[in-house]
GROMACS .gro file of C-alpha atoms in nm:
model
  391
    1UNK     CA    1  -2.322   0.948  -4.280
    2UNK     CA    2  -2.332   1.228  -4.023
    3UNK     CA    3  -2.456   0.979  -3.762
    4UNK     CA    4  -2.155   0.748  -3.823
    5UNK     CA    5  -1.914   1.040  -3.782
    6UNK     CA    6  -2.069   1.128  -3.447
    7UNK     CA    7  -2.030   0.770  -3.322
    8UNK     CA    8  -1.667   0.760  -3.431
    9UNK     CA    9  -1.586   1.072  -3.228
   10UNK     CA   10  -1.757   0.938  -2.916
   11UNK     CA   11  -1.508   0.846  -2.639
   12UNK     CA   12  -1.578   0.510  -2.481
   13UNK     CA   13  -1.394   0.403  -2.167
   14UNK     CA   14  -1.277   0.044  -2.170
   15UNK     CA   15  -1.143  -0.159  -1.879
   16UNK     CA   16  -0.866  -0.412  -1.945
   17UNK     CA   17  -0.769  -0.647  -1.665
   18UNK     CA   18  -0.433  -0.821  -1.638
   19UNK     CA   19  -0.340  -1.082  -1.381
   20UNK     CA   20  -0.337  -1.224  -1.133
   21UNK     CA   21  -0.057  -1.393  -1.324
   22UNK     CA   22   0.111  -1.204  -1.606
   23UNK     CA   23   0.412  -1.322  -1.809
   24UNK     CA   24   0.592  -0.991  -1.745
   25UNK     CA   25   0.545  -1.012  -1.366
   26UNK     CA   26   0.746  -1.221  -1.121
   27UNK     CA   27   0.467  -1.223  -0.862
   28UNK     CA   28   0.087  -1.250  -0.866
   29UNK     CA   29  -0.108  -0.927  -0.868
   30UNK     CA   30  -0.401  -0.777  -1.054
   31UNK     CA   31  -0.402  -0.453  -1.246
   32UNK     CA   32  -0.701  -0.282  -1.404
   33UNK     CA   33  -0.623  -0.044  -1.690
   34UNK     CA   34  -0.893   0.206  -1.787
   35UNK     CA   35  -0.821   0.301  -2.146
   36UNK     CA   36  -0.949   0.531  -2.416
   37UNK     CA   37  -0.827   0.468  -2.770
   38UNK     CA   38  -0.558   0.231  -2.631
   39UNK     CA   39  -0.420   0.503  -2.401
   40UNK     CA   40  -0.427   0.435  -2.026
   41UNK     CA   41  -0.627   0.699  -1.842
   42UNK     CA   42  -0.622   0.535  -1.500
   43UNK     CA   43  -0.485   0.223  -1.335
   44UNK     CA   44  -0.565   0.026  -1.023
   45UNK     CA   45  -0.328  -0.232  -0.873
   46UNK     CA   46  -0.464  -0.490  -0.630
   47UNK     CA   47  -0.243  -0.719  -0.425
   48UNK     CA   48  -0.336  -0.975  -0.159
   49UNK     CA   49  -0.307  -1.292  -0.366
   50UNK     CA   50  -0.005  -1.425  -0.180
   51UNK     CA   51  -0.056  -1.301   0.177
   52UNK     CA   52   0.124  -1.526   0.427
   53UNK     CA   53   0.050  -1.348   0.754
   54UNK     CA   54   0.411  -1.326   0.872
   55UNK     CA   55   0.341  -1.036   1.109
   56UNK     CA   56   0.072  -1.247   1.279
   57UNK     CA   57   0.295  -1.555   1.291
   58UNK     CA   58   0.568  -1.350   1.459
   59UNK     CA   59   0.334  -1.260   1.745
   60UNK     CA   60   0.457  -1.444   2.054
   61UNK     CA   61   0.764  -1.601   1.894
   62UNK     CA   62   1.101  -1.578   2.071
   63UNK     CA   63   1.280  -1.273   1.931
   64UNK     CA   64   1.566  -1.459   1.767
   65UNK     CA   65   1.327  -1.706   1.603
   66UNK     CA   66   1.109  -1.420   1.481
   67UNK     CA   67   1.416  -1.252   1.332
   68UNK     CA   68   1.487  -1.569   1.134
   69UNK     CA   69   1.127  -1.577   1.011
   70UNK     CA   70   1.152  -1.226   0.862
   71UNK     CA   71   1.403  -1.366   0.613
   72UNK     CA   72   1.112  -1.552   0.450
   73UNK     CA   73   0.929  -1.228   0.366
   74UNK     CA   74   1.124  -1.173   0.045
   75UNK     CA   75   1.367  -1.388  -0.150
   76UNK     CA   76   1.529  -1.081  -0.304
   77UNK     CA   77   1.561  -0.872   0.014
   78UNK     CA   78   1.596  -1.157   0.265
   79UNK     CA   79   1.910  -1.011   0.423
   80UNK     CA   80   1.755  -0.665   0.448
   81UNK     CA   81   1.457  -0.797   0.645
   82UNK     CA   82   1.671  -0.998   0.887
   83UNK     CA   83   1.914  -0.709   0.928
   84UNK     CA   84   1.638  -0.460   1.010
   85UNK     CA   85   1.454  -0.701   1.241
   86UNK     CA   86   1.779  -0.774   1.429
   87UNK     CA   87   1.859  -0.403   1.428
   88UNK     CA   88   1.520  -0.336   1.591
   89UNK     CA   89   1.599  -0.570   1.878
   90UNK     CA   90   1.951  -0.429   1.918
   91UNK     CA   91   1.810  -0.078   1.939
   92UNK     CA   92   1.563  -0.176   2.212
   93UNK     CA   93   1.809  -0.389   2.409
   94UNK     CA   94   2.099  -0.144   2.381
   95UNK     CA   95   2.328  -0.397   2.211
   96UNK     CA   96   2.661  -0.267   2.078
   97UNK     CA   97   2.755  -0.450   1.758
   98UNK     CA   98   3.130  -0.513   1.705
   99UNK     CA   99   3.282  -0.297   1.430
  100UNK     CA  100   3.390  -0.598   1.225
  101UNK     CA  101   3.033  -0.733   1.228
  102UNK     CA  102   2.900  -0.392   1.117
  103UNK     CA  103   3.135  -0.394   0.817
  104UNK     CA  104   3.040  -0.750   0.723
  105UNK     CA  105   2.671  -0.654   0.741
  106UNK     CA  106   2.740  -0.364   0.505
  107UNK     CA  107   2.927  -0.591   0.263
  108UNK     CA  108   2.641  -0.843   0.256
  109UNK     CA  109   2.384  -0.562   0.232
  110UNK     CA  110   2.557  -0.408  -0.068
  111UNK     CA  111   2.601  -0.748  -0.235
  112UNK     CA  112   2.227  -0.791  -0.196
  113UNK     CA  113   2.177  -0.447  -0.351
  114UNK     CA  114   2.387  -0.562  -0.647
  115UNK     CA  115   2.190  -0.880  -0.700
  116UNK     CA  116   1.858  -0.694  -0.659
  117UNK     CA  117   1.949  -0.420  -0.907
  118UNK     CA  118   2.081  -0.675  -1.156
  119UNK     CA  119   1.759  -0.873  -1.120
  120UNK     CA  120   1.570  -0.548  -1.185
  121UNK     CA  121   1.771  -0.478  -1.501
  122UNK     CA  122   1.730  -0.834  -1.626
  123UNK     CA  123   1.358  -0.829  -1.560
  124UNK     CA  124   1.329  -0.483  -1.716
  125UNK     CA  125   1.498  -0.602  -2.035
  126UNK     CA  126   1.267  -0.902  -2.038
  127UNK     CA  127   0.966  -0.669  -2.014
  128UNK     CA  128   1.113  -0.475  -2.304
  129UNK     CA  129   1.119  -0.809  -2.493
  130UNK     CA  130   1.497  -0.786  -2.525
  131UNK     CA  131   1.592  -1.142  -2.427
  132UNK     CA  132   1.960  -1.102  -2.519
  133UNK     CA  133   2.013  -0.811  -2.277
  134UNK     CA  134   1.810  -0.995  -2.013
  135UNK     CA  135   2.024  -1.307  -2.031
  136UNK     CA  136   2.346  -1.102  -2.028
  137UNK     CA  137   2.240  -0.935  -1.701
  138UNK     CA  138   2.136  -1.261  -1.536
  139UNK     CA  139   2.474  -1.406  -1.632
  140UNK     CA  140   2.647  -1.111  -1.458
  141UNK     CA  141   2.424  -1.161  -1.152
  142UNK     CA  142   2.544  -1.519  -1.108
  143UNK     CA  143   2.877  -1.388  -0.976
  144UNK     CA  144   2.696  -1.205  -0.697
  145UNK     CA  145   2.476  -1.503  -0.611
  146UNK     CA  146   2.782  -1.726  -0.582
  147UNK     CA  147   2.950  -1.476  -0.348
  148UNK     CA  148   2.641  -1.456  -0.127
  149UNK     CA  149   2.627  -1.835  -0.120
  150UNK     CA  150   2.993  -1.846  -0.021
  151UNK     CA  151   2.939  -1.607   0.272
  152UNK     CA  152   2.608  -1.733   0.410
  153UNK     CA  153   2.584  -2.089   0.280
  154UNK     CA  154   2.284  -2.015   0.056
  155UNK     CA  155   2.239  -1.820  -0.265
  156UNK     CA  156   1.908  -1.697  -0.123
  157UNK     CA  157   1.835  -1.638   0.248
  158UNK     CA  158   2.189  -1.630   0.380
  159UNK     CA  159   2.102  -1.587   0.750
  160UNK     CA  160   2.383  -1.342   0.815
  161UNK     CA  161   2.268  -1.107   1.093
  162UNK     CA  162   2.193  -1.216   1.449
  163UNK     CA  163   2.145  -1.004   1.760
  164UNK     CA  164   2.489  -0.876   1.851
  165UNK     CA  165   2.663  -0.930   1.517
  166UNK     CA  166   2.681  -1.190   1.240
  167UNK     CA  167   2.688  -1.568   1.239
  168UNK     CA  168   3.032  -1.732   1.267
  169UNK     CA  169   2.992  -1.892   0.923
  170UNK     CA  170   2.984  -1.540   0.772
  171UNK     CA  171   3.335  -1.452   0.889
  172UNK     CA  172   3.554  -1.324   0.605
  173UNK     CA  173   3.897  -1.486   0.579
  174UNK     CA  174   4.167  -1.399   0.325
  175UNK     CA  175   4.033  -1.644   0.067
  176UNK     CA  176   3.681  -1.507   0.085
  177UNK     CA  177   3.804  -1.151   0.072
  178UNK     CA  178   4.007  -1.225  -0.240
  179UNK     CA  179   3.707  -1.388  -0.409
  180UNK     CA  180   3.485  -1.089  -0.327
  181UNK     CA  181   3.737  -0.841  -0.468
  182UNK     CA  182   3.784  -1.050  -0.784
  183UNK     CA  183   3.406  -1.069  -0.818
  184UNK     CA  184   3.371  -0.692  -0.789
  185UNK     CA  185   3.629  -0.642  -1.065
  186UNK     CA  186   3.443  -0.883  -1.292
  187UNK     CA  187   3.096  -0.739  -1.220
  188UNK     CA  188   3.216  -0.381  -1.266
  189UNK     CA  189   3.366  -0.465  -1.606
  190UNK     CA  190   3.063  -0.661  -1.726
  191UNK     CA  191   2.807  -0.404  -1.607
  192UNK     CA  192   3.003  -0.123  -1.777
  193UNK     CA  193   3.001  -0.324  -2.101
  194UNK     CA  194   2.627  -0.393  -2.069
  195UNK     CA  195   2.548  -0.028  -1.993
  196UNK     CA  196   2.748   0.090  -2.295
  197UNK     CA  197   2.556  -0.143  -2.524
  198UNK     CA  198   2.225  -0.056  -2.357
  199UNK     CA  199   2.245   0.323  -2.390
  200UNK     CA  200   2.356   0.298  -2.753
  201UNK     CA  201   2.064   0.078  -2.859
  202UNK     CA  202   1.829   0.315  -3.038
  203UNK     CA  203   1.534   0.074  -3.027
  204UNK     CA  204   1.557   0.035  -2.650
  205UNK     CA  205   1.602   0.408  -2.592
  206UNK     CA  206   1.300   0.496  -2.806
  207UNK     CA  207   1.088   0.263  -2.590
  208UNK     CA  208   1.203   0.389  -2.249
  209UNK     CA  209   1.253   0.763  -2.306
  210UNK     CA  210   0.953   0.961  -2.186
  211UNK     CA  211   0.762   0.645  -2.090
  212UNK     CA  212   0.618   0.608  -1.739
  213UNK     CA  213   0.670   0.972  -1.641
  214UNK     CA  214   0.646   1.043  -1.266
  215UNK     CA  215   0.705   1.414  -1.188
  216UNK     CA  216   0.898   1.499  -0.873
  217UNK     CA  217   0.608   1.675  -0.701
  218UNK     CA  218   0.386   1.370  -0.759
  219UNK     CA  219   0.653   1.133  -0.627
  220UNK     CA  220   0.681   1.339  -0.308
  221UNK     CA  221   0.304   1.356  -0.272
  222UNK     CA  222   0.281   0.977  -0.300
  223UNK     CA  223   0.559   0.926  -0.039
  224UNK     CA  224   0.773   0.732  -0.286
  225UNK     CA  225   1.113   0.613  -0.163
  226UNK     CA  226   1.437   0.459  -0.286
  227UNK     CA  227   1.561   0.467  -0.647
  228UNK     CA  228   1.206   0.535  -0.767
  229UNK     CA  229   1.216   0.867  -0.579
  230UNK     CA  230   1.576   0.948  -0.669
  231UNK     CA  231   1.493   0.899  -1.038
  232UNK     CA  232   1.278   1.214  -1.005
  233UNK     CA  233   1.576   1.420  -0.886
  234UNK     CA  234   1.524   1.396  -0.509
  235UNK     CA  235   1.858   1.336  -0.336
  236UNK     CA  236   1.729   1.116  -0.055
  237UNK     CA  237   1.899   0.793   0.055
  238UNK     CA  238   1.832   0.660   0.405
  239UNK     CA  239   2.184   0.516   0.427
  240UNK     CA  240   2.292   0.869   0.521
  241UNK     CA  241   2.093   0.822   0.846
  242UNK     CA  242   2.232   0.474   0.922
  243UNK     CA  243   2.529   0.464   1.157
  244UNK     CA  244   2.660   0.159   0.969
  245UNK     CA  245   2.748   0.380   0.669
  246UNK     CA  246   2.912   0.667   0.858
  247UNK     CA  247   3.265   0.564   0.756
  248UNK     CA  248   3.198   0.511   0.387
  249UNK     CA  249   3.237   0.750   0.097
  250UNK     CA  250   2.974   0.715  -0.176
  251UNK     CA  251   2.761   0.931  -0.402
  252UNK     CA  252   2.382   0.948  -0.389
  253UNK     CA  253   2.276   0.893  -0.748
  254UNK     CA  254   1.986   1.091  -0.894
  255UNK     CA  255   1.830   1.132  -1.237
  256UNK     CA  256   1.600   1.410  -1.351
  257UNK     CA  257   1.409   1.279  -1.655
  258UNK     CA  258   1.156   1.102  -1.429
  259UNK     CA  259   1.087   0.822  -1.680
  260UNK     CA  260   1.172   0.455  -1.735
  261UNK     CA  261   1.515   0.552  -1.872
  262UNK     CA  262   1.591   0.736  -1.546
  263UNK     CA  263   1.483   0.434  -1.341
  264UNK     CA  264   1.705   0.197  -1.538
  265UNK     CA  265   2.006   0.429  -1.528
  266UNK     CA  266   1.955   0.476  -1.153
  267UNK     CA  267   2.018   0.108  -1.091
  268UNK     CA  268   2.317   0.094  -1.325
  269UNK     CA  269   2.495   0.383  -1.151
  270UNK     CA  270   2.400   0.257  -0.805
  271UNK     CA  271   2.569  -0.073  -0.890
  272UNK     CA  272   2.901   0.109  -0.926
  273UNK     CA  273   2.845   0.289  -0.595
  274UNK     CA  274   2.769  -0.040  -0.420
  275UNK     CA  275   3.093  -0.187  -0.557
  276UNK     CA  276   3.277   0.121  -0.425
  277UNK     CA  277   3.131   0.068  -0.075
  278UNK     CA  278   3.219  -0.304  -0.074
  279UNK     CA  279   3.580  -0.229  -0.168
  280UNK     CA  280   3.606   0.031   0.109
  281UNK     CA  281   3.457  -0.210   0.364
  282UNK     CA  282   3.708  -0.481   0.274
  283UNK     CA  283   4.000  -0.239   0.268
  284UNK     CA  284   3.913  -0.099   0.612
  285UNK     CA  285   3.769  -0.419   0.765
  286UNK     CA  286   3.842  -0.392   1.140
  287UNK     CA  287   4.002  -0.671   1.337
  288UNK     CA  288   3.818  -0.826   1.629
  289UNK     CA  289   3.517  -1.039   1.709
  290UNK     CA  290   3.208  -1.058   1.492
  291UNK     CA  291   2.950  -1.136   1.762
  292UNK     CA  292   2.875  -0.993   2.105
  293UNK     CA  293   2.656  -1.223   2.315
  294UNK     CA  294   2.696  -1.034   2.645
  295UNK     CA  295   2.358  -0.861   2.616
  296UNK     CA  296   2.057  -0.950   2.830
  297UNK     CA  297   1.698  -0.993   2.719
  298UNK     CA  298   1.464  -0.738   2.877
  299UNK     CA  299   1.114  -0.609   2.813
  300UNK     CA  300   1.090  -0.304   2.590
  301UNK     CA  301   0.833  -0.064   2.459
  302UNK     CA  302   0.766  -0.034   2.087
  303UNK     CA  303   1.096  -0.021   1.894
  304UNK     CA  304   1.122   0.117   1.540
  305UNK     CA  305   1.396   0.084   1.279
  306UNK     CA  306   1.424   0.227   0.929
  307UNK     CA  307   1.690   0.123   0.677
  308UNK     CA  308   1.757   0.179   0.308
  309UNK     CA  309   1.713  -0.139   0.103
  310UNK     CA  310   1.740  -0.184  -0.277
  311UNK     CA  311   1.379  -0.074  -0.334
  312UNK     CA  312   1.363   0.207  -0.078
  313UNK     CA  313   1.274   0.252   0.288
  314UNK     CA  314   1.210  -0.061   0.494
  315UNK     CA  315   1.035  -0.025   0.831
  316UNK     CA  316   1.028  -0.280   1.113
  317UNK     CA  317   0.880  -0.235   1.458
  318UNK     CA  318   0.785  -0.454   1.751
  319UNK     CA  319   0.794  -0.469   2.131
  320UNK     CA  320   0.964  -0.736   2.341
  321UNK     CA  321   0.780  -0.900   2.629
  322UNK     CA  322   0.925  -1.200   2.818
  323UNK     CA  323   1.172  -1.248   2.533
  324UNK     CA  324   0.895  -1.266   2.273
  325UNK     CA  325   0.784  -1.039   1.991
  326UNK     CA  326   0.466  -0.837   2.032
  327UNK     CA  327   0.280  -0.613   1.785
  328UNK     CA  328   0.510  -0.661   1.485
  329UNK     CA  329   0.459  -0.422   1.194
  330UNK     CA  330   0.663  -0.443   0.872
  331UNK     CA  331   0.627  -0.193   0.590
  332UNK     CA  332   0.811  -0.262   0.268
  333UNK     CA  333   0.904   0.005   0.008
  334UNK     CA  334   0.652  -0.124  -0.246
  335UNK     CA  335   0.367  -0.046  -0.005
  336UNK     CA  336   0.422   0.326  -0.069
  337UNK     CA  337   0.554   0.288  -0.423
  338UNK     CA  338   0.235   0.126  -0.554
  339UNK     CA  339   0.084   0.473  -0.594
  340UNK     CA  340   0.372   0.570  -0.824
  341UNK     CA  341   0.325   0.254  -1.030
  342UNK     CA  342  -0.040   0.340  -1.089
  343UNK     CA  343   0.039   0.703  -1.172
  344UNK     CA  344   0.322   0.608  -1.410
  345UNK     CA  345   0.080   0.417  -1.633
  346UNK     CA  346  -0.139   0.720  -1.709
  347UNK     CA  347  -0.117   0.861  -2.064
  348UNK     CA  348   0.092   0.569  -2.186
  349UNK     CA  349  -0.007   0.313  -2.448
  350UNK     CA  350  -0.160  -0.008  -2.316
  351UNK     CA  351   0.142  -0.204  -2.443
  352UNK     CA  352   0.366  -0.003  -2.207
  353UNK     CA  353   0.145  -0.050  -1.901
  354UNK     CA  354   0.344  -0.337  -1.751
  355UNK     CA  355   0.670  -0.157  -1.829
  356UNK     CA  356   0.549   0.145  -1.630
  357UNK     CA  357   0.476  -0.079  -1.331
  358UNK     CA  358   0.797  -0.281  -1.354
  359UNK     CA  359   1.010   0.037  -1.366
  360UNK     CA  360   0.931   0.096  -0.996
  361UNK     CA  361   1.081  -0.245  -0.904
  362UNK     CA  362   0.769  -0.383  -0.732
  363UNK     CA  363   0.780  -0.655  -0.470
  364UNK     CA  364   0.414  -0.735  -0.422
  365UNK     CA  365   0.439  -1.064  -0.236
  366UNK     CA  366   0.639  -0.918   0.053
  367UNK     CA  367   0.398  -0.622   0.062
  368UNK     CA  368   0.084  -0.833   0.101
  369UNK     CA  369  -0.110  -0.772   0.421
  370UNK     CA  370  -0.433  -0.906   0.570
  371UNK     CA  371  -0.757  -0.728   0.485
  372UNK     CA  372  -1.004  -0.615   0.752
  373UNK     CA  373  -1.364  -0.572   0.637
  374UNK     CA  374  -1.613  -0.340   0.811
  375UNK     CA  375  -1.984  -0.292   0.757
  376UNK     CA  376  -2.153   0.045   0.699
  377UNK     CA  377  -2.172   0.101   1.077
  378UNK     CA  378  -1.795   0.062   1.109
  379UNK     CA  379  -1.827  -0.278   1.279
  380UNK     CA  380  -1.554  -0.526   1.197
  381UNK     CA  381  -1.691  -0.840   1.029
  382UNK     CA  382  -1.556  -1.171   1.159
  383UNK     CA  383  -1.473  -1.479   0.953
  384UNK     CA  384  -1.808  -1.656   1.004
  385UNK     CA  385  -2.006  -1.354   0.882
  386UNK     CA  386  -1.784  -1.314   0.579
  387UNK     CA  387  -1.816  -1.684   0.488
  388UNK     CA  388  -2.195  -1.670   0.516
  389UNK     CA  389  -2.203  -1.384   0.264
  390UNK     CA  390  -1.986  -1.555   0.001
  391UNK     CA  391  -2.200  -1.676  -0.289
   0.00000   0.00000   0.00000
C-alpha cells in the first residue's frame, strides 16, 4: 500500500505532439507540449513545413517585379508586404509619393488591419469552440473583403502600392468613397454589437480570463511586437514613426491583464481606431495625382524599412543593383512573437494550449525560412551531404 502511494506521488513528464496539421490552426506547424498532470510545463513550436524561399526567388529580380512577389508572402497581410517592399525602394531611390497616394495607402492598410483583426477574432472564437460567435465575425468581415475587392480588384492580394504611389485602378472616386463610409458605419455597428455580446458571455470570459498569461517584462525580453506586446501594457505602435500617419489622430490601445482576454479586447478596440483613421483619411483626402513616375532607377546600398502591420513590426531590406534586388531579408512579426506563444502555454491546461498560441495571432507560413545545417566543426553541409545522411 505504501509503495502504491509513492508511485502516485511521482511526477512523470509526458510529451504531447500536435501538428503539423491541427484543426484549430490555419497553417501547418508542429508544437510539442511537455506536460505534468495535464498542465503544460514547456512548449516548443517548430515551423518550416511551408517554406517557399521567396527571399531567394527575389534575388536578381527587377525591383518592381520583386515588389509584386512579396504580396505572395501572406494572404492576410499581402498589402502590408507590398507596401513595405515598395517603401524600401522609395527610401533608397529618394522617391516622393504624392499626398493623395499616401492617404489611399493608409486607407487600404487600415482596411487590411480590419480584415486581419476580424479574422483573428473569428478564428479565436473558433478555437474557443464558439461557432456562433465565429460565424458572426466572419459575416462582419465580408464587408471589408468586398471593399478591398472594390479598390484593388481582388478580395486578397489587391496590388495597391507601386513605386511612386498606387495603381490607377485604386483611385477613389465619389462612389467608392461613399461605399467605404457606408461600410465603416455598418462594421462599427456590428462589431460593437458583437463585443457587447462577447464580454457578457460568462462561459467565454471564464475560459479567457487569466489564460495564456504573458507578463510585460517577459514580452519585452522576448522582443514581442504589435498587439501582442500592447496587451501587456506597453504603449508601442510603430505607426507613430511612419510619416504616412503624421496627419491622423488615433489612440494607441493597450491592455494590462496580459492574458487571452487582453489580446481579444486589443483587436476589438483597434478595429474602432482603424475605422477612425479611415474616416479621417477620406475626409481629408488631398486632390492631385496618385502616382509619380519621374524617379530614376539607381544603384543603392542596403535599404531598410519598418512598418506597423496588424500583427506587429514588419521589416524589409534589400539593395538595388542594375535595377535588380540583391540580398533581400524579410522579417515578419511572428518570427519574434513565437517566443511569446511558447511562453504563454506554460502553466495552462493542455486543452488551452492551442488557445494560448492562437492568442498571439501567429502567421507561420509567411515566417518560414530556409534552414542551414552545420557540422560540429562549424562547416556548412551542402545538399548532397545532407541527402546521403537521410535514412
